[in-house]
GROMACS .gro file of C-alpha atoms in nm:
model
  213
    1SER     CA    1  11.124   2.414   5.486
    2ALA     CA    2  10.798   2.376   5.677
    3LEU     CA    3  10.967   2.180   5.956
    4PRO     CA    4  11.156   2.325   6.254
    5PRO     CA    5  11.533   2.339   6.186
    6THR     CA    6  11.609   2.069   6.443
    7VAL     CA    7  11.379   1.812   6.278
    8SER     CA    8  11.497   1.613   5.975
    9LEU     CA    9  11.275   1.443   5.719
   10HIS     CA   10  11.356   1.100   5.576
   11THR     CA   11  11.135   0.949   5.306
   12GLY     CA   12  11.043   0.609   5.173
   13ARG     CA   13  10.809   0.551   4.883
   14VAL     CA   14  10.546   0.293   4.798
   15ALA     CA   15  10.472   0.260   4.427
   16TYR     CA   16  10.149   0.448   4.360
   17ARG     CA   17  10.152   0.548   3.994
   18ASN     CA   18   9.778   0.580   3.939
   19ILE     CA   19   9.517   0.707   4.183
   20THR     CA   20   9.282   0.410   4.152
   21PRO     CA   21   9.123   0.162   4.397
   22GLU     CA   22   9.340  -0.120   4.259
   23GLU     CA   23   9.663   0.075   4.302
   24GLN     CA   24   9.582   0.192   4.654
   25ASP     CA   25   9.521  -0.167   4.762
   26ARG     CA   26   9.844  -0.284   4.598
   27CYS     CA   27  10.070  -0.007   4.730
   28VAL     CA   28  10.015  -0.096   5.096
   29LEU     CA   29  10.173  -0.437   5.031
   30GLU     CA   30  10.504  -0.246   5.043
   31LEU     CA   31  10.428  -0.083   5.377
   32GLU     CA   32  10.633  -0.318   5.595
   33SER     CA   33  10.942  -0.312   5.374
   34GLU     CA   34  10.944   0.069   5.349
   35SER     CA   35  10.886   0.103   5.724
   36ARG     CA   36  11.185  -0.120   5.795
   37LYS     CA   37  11.402   0.090   5.562
   38LEU     CA   38  11.305   0.406   5.748
   39ALA     CA   39  11.379   0.237   6.079
   40ASP     CA   40  11.731   0.168   5.948
   41ALA     CA   41  11.778   0.546   5.935
   42GLU     CA   42  11.687   0.554   6.306
   43VAL     CA   43  11.388   0.783   6.255
   44ASP     CA   44  11.180   0.851   6.567
   45VAL     CA   45  10.835   0.835   6.404
   46ILE     CA   46  10.683   0.723   6.073
   47VAL     CA   47  10.392   0.888   5.889
   48PHE     CA   48  10.222   0.722   5.592
   49ALA     CA   49  10.149   1.056   5.425
   50ALA     CA   50   9.897   0.944   5.163
   51THR     CA   51   9.526   0.998   5.217
   52ALA     CA   52   9.344   0.761   4.983
   53PRO     CA   53   9.533   0.439   5.067
   54THR     CA   54   9.497   0.502   5.441
   55LEU     CA   55   9.117   0.518   5.439
   56ALA     CA   56   9.041   0.282   5.150
   57LYS     CA   57   8.864   0.020   5.362
   58GLY     CA   58   8.670   0.250   5.591
   59LYS     CA   59   8.690   0.360   5.951
   60GLY     CA   60   8.954   0.172   6.147
   61TYR     CA   61   9.162   0.080   5.843
   62ASP     CA   62   9.413   0.354   5.922
   63ARG     CA   63   9.464   0.192   6.263
   64GLU     CA   64   9.538  -0.142   6.095
   65LEU     CA   65   9.802   0.022   5.877
   66ILE     CA   66   9.952   0.199   6.178
   67LYS     CA   67   9.991  -0.133   6.358
   68ARG     CA   68  10.158  -0.287   6.054
   69MET     CA   69  10.407   0.000   6.031
   70GLU     CA   70  10.480  -0.008   6.403
   71ASP     CA   71  10.524  -0.386   6.409
   72ALA     CA   72  10.762  -0.372   6.113
   73SER     CA   73  10.967  -0.073   6.230
   74GLY     CA   74  10.947  -0.067   6.608
   75ARG     CA   75  10.865   0.305   6.580
   76PRO     CA   76  10.547   0.502   6.658
   77ALA     CA   77  10.348   0.564   6.339
   78THR     CA   78  10.042   0.740   6.204
   79THR     CA   79   9.871   0.812   5.871
   80ALA     CA   80   9.736   1.107   5.675
   81ALA     CA   81   9.377   0.990   5.729
   82THR     CA   82   9.435   0.971   6.105
   83ALA     CA   83   9.593   1.316   6.100
   84PHE     CA   84   9.294   1.473   5.925
   85VAL     CA   85   9.055   1.331   6.185
   86ASP     CA   86   9.275   1.435   6.480
   87ALA     CA   87   9.321   1.787   6.343
   88LEU     CA   88   8.950   1.840   6.273
   89ARG     CA   89   8.859   1.724   6.622
   90LEU     CA   90   9.116   1.954   6.778
   91LEU     CA   91   8.974   2.244   6.579
   92GLY     CA   92   8.620   2.154   6.686
   93ALA     CA   93   8.503   2.124   6.325
   94LYS     CA   94   8.178   1.934   6.274
   95ARG     CA   95   8.090   2.009   5.911
   96VAL     CA   96   8.350   1.987   5.637
   97ALA     CA   97   8.384   2.047   5.265
   98ILE     CA   98   8.627   1.828   5.073
   99GLY     CA   99   8.836   1.933   4.774
  100ALA     CA  100   9.023   1.636   4.629
  101PRO     CA  101   9.248   1.614   4.324
  102TRP     CA  102   9.142   1.265   4.220
  103SER     CA  103   8.840   1.119   4.036
  104LYS     CA  104   8.480   1.072   4.149
  105THR     CA  105   8.554   0.700   4.189
  106MET     CA  106   8.803   0.785   4.463
  107ASP     CA  107   8.573   1.041   4.623
  108LYS     CA  108   8.322   0.797   4.772
  109PRO     CA  109   8.560   0.625   5.021
  110MET     CA  110   8.686   0.965   5.140
  111VAL     CA  111   8.335   1.095   5.206
  112GLU     CA  112   8.231   0.772   5.376
  113PHE     CA  113   8.541   0.772   5.599
  114MET     CA  114   8.484   1.130   5.711
  115GLU     CA  115   8.116   1.064   5.781
  116ALA     CA  116   8.199   0.745   5.975
  117SER     CA  117   8.454   0.945   6.176
  118GLY     CA  118   8.180   1.180   6.296
  119PHE     CA  119   8.191   1.469   6.049
  120LYS     CA  120   7.914   1.593   5.823
  121VAL     CA  121   8.040   1.633   5.466
  122VAL     CA  122   7.843   1.928   5.330
  123HIS     CA  123   8.006   1.914   4.987
  124SER     CA  124   8.283   1.735   4.799
  125GLU     CA  125   8.456   1.848   4.482
  126VAL     CA  126   8.714   1.670   4.266
  127VAL     CA  127   8.952   1.766   3.984
  128GLY     CA  128   8.968   1.428   3.812
  129PHE     CA  129   9.337   1.333   3.807
  130VAL     CA  130   9.414   0.963   3.771
  131ALA     CA  131   9.785   0.959   3.683
  132SER     CA  132   9.981   1.067   3.990
  133ILE     CA  133  10.264   1.204   3.777
  134ASP     CA  134  10.021   1.442   3.605
  135LEU     CA  135   9.895   1.564   3.940
  136GLY     CA  136  10.252   1.630   4.053
  137ARG     CA  137  10.308   1.863   3.761
  138VAL     CA  138  10.025   2.108   3.832
  139GLY     CA  139  10.087   2.438   4.006
  140PRO     CA  140   9.935   2.567   4.330
  141GLU     CA  141   9.665   2.755   4.140
  142THR     CA  142   9.488   2.422   4.080
  143ALA     CA  143   9.462   2.361   4.454
  144TYR     CA  144   9.356   2.721   4.515
  145GLU     CA  145   9.075   2.704   4.259
  146LEU     CA  146   8.960   2.369   4.397
  147GLY     CA  147   8.947   2.503   4.752
  148ARG     CA  148   8.731   2.793   4.637
  149ARG     CA  149   8.495   2.560   4.452
  150ALA     CA  150   8.471   2.316   4.741
  151ASP     CA  151   8.382   2.571   5.008
  152ARG     CA  152   8.028   2.608   5.136
  153PRO     CA  153   7.902   2.868   5.388
  154ASP     CA  154   7.806   2.600   5.641
  155ALA     CA  155   8.144   2.421   5.628
  156ASP     CA  156   8.355   2.467   5.941
  157ALA     CA  157   8.672   2.363   5.757
  158ILE     CA  158   8.805   2.268   5.415
  159VAL     CA  159   8.975   1.929   5.381
  160MET     CA  160   9.213   1.884   5.087
  161PRO     CA  161   9.364   1.534   5.062
  162GLY     CA  162   9.635   1.421   4.822
  163GLY     CA  163  10.006   1.448   4.888
  164ASN     CA  164  10.156   1.472   4.541
  165TRP     CA  165  10.055   1.826   4.450
  166ALA     CA  166  10.126   2.185   4.549
  167SER     CA  167   9.849   2.246   4.801
  168MET     CA  168  10.055   2.375   5.096
  169PRO     CA  169  10.147   2.710   4.934
  170ILE     CA  170   9.782   2.820   4.907
  171VAL     CA  171   9.666   2.744   5.262
  172GLU     CA  172   9.722   3.088   5.411
  173GLN     CA  173   9.559   3.269   5.119
  174LEU     CA  174   9.254   3.042   5.124
  175GLU     CA  175   9.213   3.071   5.501
  176ASN     CA  176   9.228   3.450   5.480
  177GLU     CA  177   8.973   3.462   5.200
  178LEU     CA  178   8.734   3.196   5.329
  179GLY     CA  179   8.766   3.271   5.700
  180LYS     CA  180   8.802   2.908   5.807
  181PRO     CA  181   9.072   2.642   5.851
  182VAL     CA  182   9.208   2.473   5.539
  183LEU     CA  183   9.368   2.135   5.608
  184VAL     CA  184   9.591   1.986   5.339
  185ASN     CA  185   9.748   1.642   5.331
  186ASN     CA  186  10.116   1.726   5.371
  187ALA     CA  187  10.067   1.990   5.638
  188VAL     CA  188   9.853   1.769   5.864
  189SER     CA  189  10.089   1.476   5.805
  190LEU     CA  190  10.390   1.680   5.922
  191TRP     CA  191  10.187   1.813   6.215
  192ALA     CA  192  10.093   1.458   6.314
  193GLY     CA  193  10.458   1.355   6.303
  194LEU     CA  194  10.553   1.643   6.535
  195ARG     CA  195  10.274   1.544   6.772
  196LEU     CA  196  10.417   1.192   6.792
  197LEU     CA  197  10.755   1.347   6.868
  198LYS     CA  198  10.586   1.549   7.144
  199ARG     CA  199  10.733   1.867   7.002
  200ASN     CA  200  10.588   2.209   7.077
  201ASP     CA  201  10.708   2.354   6.747
  202SER     CA  202  10.472   2.468   6.474
  203ILE     CA  203  10.493   2.422   6.101
  204CYS     CA  204  10.377   2.659   5.836
  205PRO     CA  205  10.118   2.664   5.697
  206LEU     CA  206   9.877   2.533   5.958
  207PRO     CA  207   9.565   2.680   6.121
  208ARG     CA  208   9.659   2.881   6.427
  209LYS     CA  209   9.482   2.646   6.671
  210LEU     CA  210   9.701   2.360   6.553
  211PHE     CA  211  10.020   2.541   6.646
  212VAL     CA  212   9.981   2.401   6.999
  213LEU     CA  213  10.056   2.032   6.984
   0.00000   0.00000   0.00000
């Protein structure tokens, strides 16, 4: 497990079968009900660990979703989009390359959100998955190849959104080969949850500078 042994992970799930604008707008309608279910398990924090739905309506939308989760659950909350921004700022990254598993249609909101959050997107690359179940069946080599394609010499960091695929196993290899931080959805989401818990633990894999919370 990537988490420290004293931290447990409880999950809820919003229905998000296809990675489309329509589905990402619909899935957040379930946010309050899933947050209340997690609160029943007496979790300490809640992370909405999906990138696309948490930035779909631009800068500030993640904060709206956080408030909805917190109001419904009575627990501190954050999102994957928020976590990416916080991690990049902590690392001092200014210019980023994005490698995303979804389609070009989904790419535009991601690029716009990162630019509005103060980062220069030097390049973005997509794979083209639409069905989430298909994405979940691919191996880590797909994420590895995407990270290599997305990288540019002037990028300070690689950003790889999308939770439902095997991107965490390739982080260390990519960082060693590219010589820069590689931030993937599930790793930054877990890191953000630990930050809310005010824990000084690290998770693996994460860039070394993010080990200090």
